[in-house]
Amino acid sequence: MLLDELTAALPSDLVVSDPDVVATYLHDEAEWAAYDAPLAVVRPRTADDVAAVVAFCARHAVPVVPRGAGTGLSGGANSVRGCVIVSMEAMSSIVEIDELERLAVVQPGVVNDDLRAACAERGLWYPPDPASSPWSTIGGNVATNAGGLCCVKYGVTRDYVLALQVVTGTGDTVRLGRRTAKGVAGYDLAGLMVGSEGTLGIVTEITVKLRPMRDPERTVAGYFDSIVDAGRAVEAVAAAGLTPSALELVDRQCLLAVDAWKNMGLAVDANVVLLGRVDTPGEVGDAEAEKMRACFAEAGATWSVHSTDQDEADALFAARRLAYPAVERLGPVLTEDVCVPKRAVPEMLSRIEQIAERHDTVIANIAHAGDGNLHPLLITPRGDDAARARAQAAFADIIDSALELGGTVTGEHGIGLLKMDGLAAELDPVVMAMHRSIKDALDPHGIMNPGKVIPLLA
Amino acid sequence: MLLDELTAALPSDLVVSDPDVVATYLHDEAEWAAYDAPLAVVRPRTADDVAAVVAFCARHAVPVVPRGAGTGLSGGANSVRGCVIVSMEAMSSIVEIDELERLAVVQPGVVNDDLRAACAERGLWYPPDPASSPWSTIGGNVATNAGGLCCVKYGVTRDYVLALQVVTGTGDTVRLGRRTAKGVAGYDLAGLMVGSEGTLGIVTEITVKLRPMRDPERTVAGYFDSIVDAGRAVEAVAAAGLTPSALELVDRQCLLAVDAWKNMGLAVDANVVLLGRVDTPGEVGDAEAEKMRACFAEAGATWSVHSTDQDEADALFAARRLAYPAVERLGPVLTEDVCVPKRAVPEMLSRIEQIAERHDTVIANIAHAGDGNLHPLLITPRGDDAARARAQAAFADIIDSALELGGTVTGEHGIGLLKMDGLAAELDPVVMAMHRSIKDALDPHGIMNPGKVIPLLA
């Protein structure tokens, strides 16, 4: 009956009723995160559609779960009992690219790579590049403050959001932020929305800053026997004063998984590979690349090269991007996302090895190593409940270690459902109370993605 | 009696009682912004002192007005009736500079230039450089999200704040943000505090990101007959895809005022001077500087040069930094701070000329022209009430024009008292209500800098 009322309140073709289709919207890619049956899935075409859905849900105390492409890894988009899932996929227009002001206005359903391609046609560049960029949307990137490979030099999604149109928890449609290069008129509410994982409102339009297209990057590769040596190389690169445009770590397990899947002919003669990039132009950039290679060598690389073969370099980076889906083919994967100070990278990688051994869990490693953002991938055999319990214990231990080393429980994937205990461990109770008071202020009916990030009150 | 209780509640030497000394804390540098008599001035030495003051004020419903160096230009630090002014000047230690992690931890009373000098000794750089950098403090810079000359390329204060220790309106001391390069654990409360002008809490410690020291800059200067031609040059630089590390505009009135004060021997053969800088290394940087010079020339510069004389270039930039205090010597100055899209810079400069004529008001111009942030300086003769009224009308007209052109009422100086009408004109009432609900959530007693930014309820 509530569903009939919802359907009556909206253009009829917005509401998805086919159970097989509804089933494809129930959760994101977080392994073992809970989800429950929704009331409905709605695919709005306009901000007014979104406002109508939220107003309906506010009147009827129905939870609202916004959803981008569902590539999240923390359960933030998972369905909660009786909710309306608002999938933003139909709002996928690039509204405007302004070359002079260096900004783009997009709807939330635009795929990250599509925006990047459209910008490239104008000689412009949208830097945030999560590994999910071929599939994830700008709306989802904003909701999670997505990072990526190049953010070691160029920052994360929040650094590029100038303005947002948002439907708040009261069903009001508001514009936050500005189109000018600078502005301090009032609180940074656009920044507050970024990374709030749908708990404060639904983003219906995004204005992002762009940069001029940059020069081609140089690639430096290093092979290491041990992951701790690779961690030392990361520390050495920071200590040398270098600012790489990417500094990625991929271990042998990930490379083998990619090769088994894609037959890329990757030669894997190392346990761990570090991939660095430098985009400083001219001779200065050449010198920086050579300095990075020397850092790799001094830290114990068994082989290191400043690559002049662009195809080989691109293949290595493509393998890095494919590592997560490739490993997922081997069985359920619980993905970690801790971020630690650069100085702590070797120690954290060493502790991950110990945790893997202690909990008898296979842990593969990829990492945005240059900014200390590690993604240990905990792999379990399908249907092995004991292995699953061990992996979950290892997951918790990794979080504890990261906090002990001055790190954070999530570098870029968000809290969602999987990291709620971690958030409570990381934040002071007073700071948790500040979160709750802001949530109450902007979502007075408590309908926006309830039970994510901030625990429901008992 | 309340004052006796306050004095008893604190280490006795923290409370300033000498009326002559108290008088030096009553207002910032905003011309004609209201201020009233405080209950007391307190100079805390520790975060615990600050917490004790705020807790006292919360118990007794006493307003709290935080204050940095008092160089603000919007009245944000002005005393309100019966308040406790909390001057952070005694908390002026640089706690830590970490070269490997590229961050610094400082107390709020550290002067901007002192932090920059300490960083430079380690080969590091703290970019935000408001023209007030020899006097203004990092705490004040955080409270106002200060900009500066280099933010056209390197961003503003918010882009460098990693973490804050804050005493909230409830007297709780909390840590917000993180020390890691990335992190998305919870809402961006550190970012929310930046630019909140003391209305949500008092910052007691700041962790900022640093960059490696950059290469020496090249300077490009251009002389123009008309300010609108200079505005066209700014637009041309953006259209050419250049990213200057500074692009400043100074008019003849400002240069003459500086020369009259400092005898710098500035040759001023132009009505308007544009000063561009380029810090891209190597030949690429040389080519960019030449391209910028060509943009100046094509826009109608009567003279333009890619300067190889570092002393001359430094003198021009020093003059730019001294323009505001120099002009202030001529009489009361009402300082504007609108920011418009780059495309609108010529039109906005033209409208400012018309507004000056219409209201018979002398308006000198300095501008962070490269990001469309204009600072028309409205100069009035001392004690001329009619001129003051005309200047205030011109001030309001400039704000209206900026909003018409898609701009904002404040690029970097903040709302304080002077721009409260402007904020109400710029923001949707629903967004103003969101501001109020967040203020109520984090400052439930309504004691933090009340009546600034957000109007008091009648």
Short mmCIF file of C-alpha atoms in Angstrom, two decimals, chain A residues 250-457:
data_model
loop_
_atom_site.label_atom_id
_atom_site.label_comp_id
_atom_site.label_asym_id
_atom_site.label_seq_id
_atom_site.Cartn_x
_atom_site.Cartn_y
_atom_site.Cartn_z
CA VAL A 250 51.19 -4.51 -6.19
CA ASP A 251 52.22 -7.89 -4.90
CA ARG A 252 52.85 -11.11 -6.80
CA GLN A 253 49.50 -12.64 -5.88
CA CYS A 254 47.65 -9.74 -7.47
CA LEU A 255 49.79 -9.75 -10.62
CA LEU A 256 49.35 -13.51 -11.05
CA ALA A 257 45.59 -13.15 -10.60
CA VAL A 258 45.44 -10.42 -13.26
CA ASP A 259 47.59 -12.44 -15.63
CA ALA A 260 45.47 -15.56 -15.16
CA TRP A 261 42.40 -13.52 -16.02
CA LYS A 262 43.60 -11.24 -18.81
CA ASN A 263 46.64 -13.05 -20.24
CA MET A 264 48.59 -9.83 -20.26
CA GLY A 265 51.90 -11.68 -20.35
CA LEU A 266 53.13 -9.90 -17.24
CA ALA A 267 56.59 -11.08 -16.33
CA VAL A 268 56.48 -11.43 -12.57
CA ASP A 269 59.96 -12.05 -11.28
CA ALA A 270 59.34 -10.39 -7.93
CA ASN A 271 57.27 -10.78 -4.84
CA VAL A 272 56.36 -7.11 -4.81
CA VAL A 273 56.36 -4.44 -7.51
CA LEU A 274 56.44 -0.70 -6.90
CA LEU A 275 55.22 1.53 -9.71
CA GLY A 276 56.12 5.19 -9.53
CA ARG A 277 55.19 8.00 -11.86
CA VAL A 278 56.60 11.48 -12.33
CA ASP A 279 54.85 14.19 -14.35
CA THR A 280 57.16 17.14 -13.72
CA PRO A 281 57.99 18.44 -17.22
CA GLY A 282 61.37 18.52 -18.90
CA GLU A 283 64.80 17.68 -17.56
CA VAL A 284 63.68 18.34 -13.99
CA GLY A 285 61.21 15.48 -14.37
CA ASP A 286 63.90 13.21 -15.84
CA ALA A 287 66.09 13.91 -12.82
CA GLU A 288 63.23 13.22 -10.42
CA ALA A 289 62.49 9.88 -12.09
CA GLU A 290 66.14 8.89 -11.80
CA LYS A 291 66.16 9.94 -8.13
CA MET A 292 63.11 7.77 -7.51
CA ARG A 293 64.79 4.81 -9.20
CA ALA A 294 67.82 5.34 -6.95
CA CYS A 295 65.53 5.33 -3.88
CA PHE A 296 64.12 1.99 -5.02
CA ALA A 297 67.62 0.56 -5.54
CA GLU A 298 68.95 1.76 -2.20
CA ALA A 299 65.95 0.28 -0.37
CA GLY A 300 66.87 -3.14 -1.74
CA ALA A 301 65.13 -3.46 -5.11
CA THR A 302 66.36 -6.54 -6.95
CA TRP A 303 65.71 -4.71 -10.20
CA SER A 304 64.65 -1.15 -10.99
CA VAL A 305 64.17 0.83 -14.16
CA HIS A 306 63.13 4.25 -15.40
CA SER A 307 60.98 2.83 -18.15
CA THR A 308 61.13 4.22 -21.64
CA ASP A 309 58.70 1.62 -22.92
CA GLN A 310 55.26 3.27 -22.59
CA ASP A 311 53.37 0.06 -23.50
CA GLU A 312 55.07 -1.93 -20.77
CA ALA A 313 54.47 0.87 -18.24
CA ASP A 314 50.80 1.13 -19.22
CA ALA A 315 50.40 -2.64 -18.87
CA LEU A 316 51.77 -2.53 -15.33
CA PHE A 317 49.37 0.26 -14.35
CA ALA A 318 46.47 -1.49 -16.05
CA ALA A 319 47.32 -4.56 -14.00
CA ARG A 320 47.26 -2.43 -10.86
CA ARG A 321 43.77 -1.18 -11.73
CA LEU A 322 42.52 -4.70 -12.46
CA ALA A 323 43.99 -6.22 -9.31
CA TYR A 324 40.85 -5.99 -7.21
CA PRO A 325 38.40 -7.61 -9.66
CA ALA A 326 41.06 -10.18 -10.58
CA VAL A 327 41.58 -11.26 -6.98
CA GLU A 328 37.80 -11.31 -6.45
CA ARG A 329 37.61 -14.14 -8.99
CA LEU A 330 39.57 -16.31 -6.55
CA GLY A 331 36.90 -16.14 -3.84
CA PRO A 332 35.21 -13.70 -1.47
CA VAL A 333 37.55 -10.77 -0.78
CA LEU A 334 37.37 -8.54 2.26
CA THR A 335 39.08 -5.29 1.26
CA GLU A 336 40.93 -3.20 3.81
CA ASP A 337 41.57 0.52 3.39
CA VAL A 338 43.72 1.73 6.26
CA CYS A 339 45.93 4.80 5.82
CA VAL A 340 49.04 5.34 7.95
CA PRO A 341 51.78 7.98 8.10
CA LYS A 342 54.42 7.43 5.40
CA ARG A 343 57.01 6.67 8.09
CA ALA A 344 54.82 3.78 9.31
CA VAL A 345 54.37 2.08 5.92
CA PRO A 346 57.15 -0.54 6.38
CA GLU A 347 55.97 -1.37 9.92
CA MET A 348 52.33 -1.59 8.85
CA LEU A 349 53.18 -3.90 5.93
CA SER A 350 55.19 -6.07 8.30
CA ARG A 351 52.29 -6.25 10.74
CA ILE A 352 49.92 -7.24 7.92
CA GLU A 353 52.24 -10.19 7.14
CA GLN A 354 52.17 -11.20 10.80
CA ILE A 355 48.38 -10.84 10.98
CA ALA A 356 47.99 -13.03 7.87
CA GLU A 357 50.09 -15.71 9.51
CA ARG A 358 48.40 -15.42 12.90
CA HIS A 359 44.92 -15.80 11.43
CA ASP A 360 45.88 -18.30 8.71
CA THR A 361 44.41 -15.96 6.10
CA VAL A 362 45.67 -15.28 2.58
CA ILE A 363 46.28 -11.54 2.28
CA ALA A 364 47.23 -10.05 -1.08
CA ASN A 365 48.37 -6.43 -1.16
CA ILE A 366 47.72 -3.47 -3.34
CA ALA A 367 48.40 0.02 -2.03
CA HIS A 368 48.44 3.68 -2.88
CA ALA A 369 51.76 3.39 -1.13
CA GLY A 370 52.88 6.99 -1.68
CA ASP A 371 50.24 8.31 0.67
CA GLY A 372 50.29 5.38 3.07
CA ASN A 373 46.89 4.11 1.93
CA LEU A 374 47.06 0.31 2.03
CA HIS A 375 44.50 -2.13 0.60
CA PRO A 376 45.24 -5.58 2.00
CA LEU A 377 42.86 -8.01 0.26
CA LEU A 378 41.74 -10.83 2.55
CA ILE A 379 40.91 -13.81 0.33
CA THR A 380 38.82 -16.74 1.57
CA PRO A 381 37.70 -19.96 -0.08
CA ARG A 382 34.05 -19.87 -1.10
CA GLY A 383 31.66 -21.27 1.52
CA ASP A 384 34.32 -21.78 4.21
CA ASP A 385 32.75 -20.28 7.32
CA ALA A 386 35.79 -20.86 9.52
CA ALA A 387 38.01 -19.07 7.01
CA ARG A 388 35.50 -16.23 6.91
CA ALA A 389 35.64 -15.86 10.70
CA ARG A 390 39.45 -15.84 10.60
CA ALA A 391 39.43 -13.19 7.85
CA GLN A 392 37.09 -11.02 9.89
CA ALA A 393 39.39 -11.29 12.91
CA ALA A 394 42.37 -10.36 10.72
CA PHE A 395 40.39 -7.38 9.33
CA ALA A 396 39.81 -6.11 12.88
CA ASP A 397 43.48 -6.60 13.80
CA ILE A 398 44.62 -4.59 10.77
CA ILE A 399 42.37 -1.72 11.88
CA ASP A 400 43.78 -1.86 15.40
CA SER A 401 47.35 -1.82 14.10
CA ALA A 402 46.67 1.15 11.84
CA LEU A 403 45.25 3.14 14.75
CA GLU A 404 48.22 2.19 16.94
CA LEU A 405 50.56 3.55 14.25
CA GLY A 406 48.74 6.89 14.10
CA GLY A 407 46.64 5.97 11.06
CA THR A 408 42.98 6.02 10.14
CA VAL A 409 40.55 3.14 9.60
CA THR A 410 39.63 4.34 6.11
CA GLY A 411 41.71 6.25 3.61
CA GLU A 412 39.18 6.45 0.80
CA HIS A 413 36.49 3.71 0.87
CA GLY A 414 34.41 5.21 3.67
CA ILE A 415 32.77 3.89 6.80
CA GLY A 416 29.54 2.43 5.38
CA LEU A 417 28.68 -0.60 7.48
CA LEU A 418 32.03 -2.41 7.61
CA LYS A 419 34.00 0.30 9.42
CA MET A 420 31.45 1.51 11.98
CA ASP A 421 33.29 -0.17 14.85
CA GLY A 422 36.52 1.28 13.49
CA LEU A 423 35.06 4.78 13.41
CA ALA A 424 33.95 4.46 17.02
CA ALA A 425 37.49 3.33 17.91
CA GLU A 426 39.10 6.18 15.97
CA LEU A 427 36.96 9.08 17.16
CA ASP A 428 36.56 10.54 20.61
CA PRO A 429 32.99 10.04 21.94
CA VAL A 430 32.53 13.83 21.95
CA VAL A 431 33.41 13.92 18.24
CA MET A 432 30.94 11.08 17.59
CA ALA A 433 28.33 13.18 19.43
CA MET A 434 29.19 16.14 17.15
CA HIS A 435 28.58 13.88 14.15
CA ARG A 436 25.24 12.85 15.54
CA SER A 437 24.17 16.42 16.26
CA ILE A 438 25.04 17.49 12.69
CA LYS A 439 23.18 14.49 11.29
CA ASP A 440 20.15 15.42 13.41
CA ALA A 441 20.38 19.05 12.31
CA LEU A 442 20.41 18.30 8.56
CA ASP A 443 18.32 15.12 8.58
CA PRO A 444 15.75 15.81 11.31
CA HIS A 445 13.54 12.87 10.31
CA GLY A 446 16.49 10.46 10.46
CA ILE A 447 15.67 9.02 7.03
CA MET A 448 18.92 9.53 5.10
CA ASN A 449 20.84 6.25 4.84
CA PRO A 450 20.08 5.41 8.48
CA GLY A 451 22.37 3.01 10.34
CA LYS A 452 25.36 3.80 8.12
CA VAL A 453 28.46 5.64 9.43
CA ILE A 454 26.73 6.68 12.68
CA PRO A 455 25.03 3.94 14.75
CA LEU A 456 21.28 4.11 15.21
CA LEU A 457 20.31 4.98 18.74
#
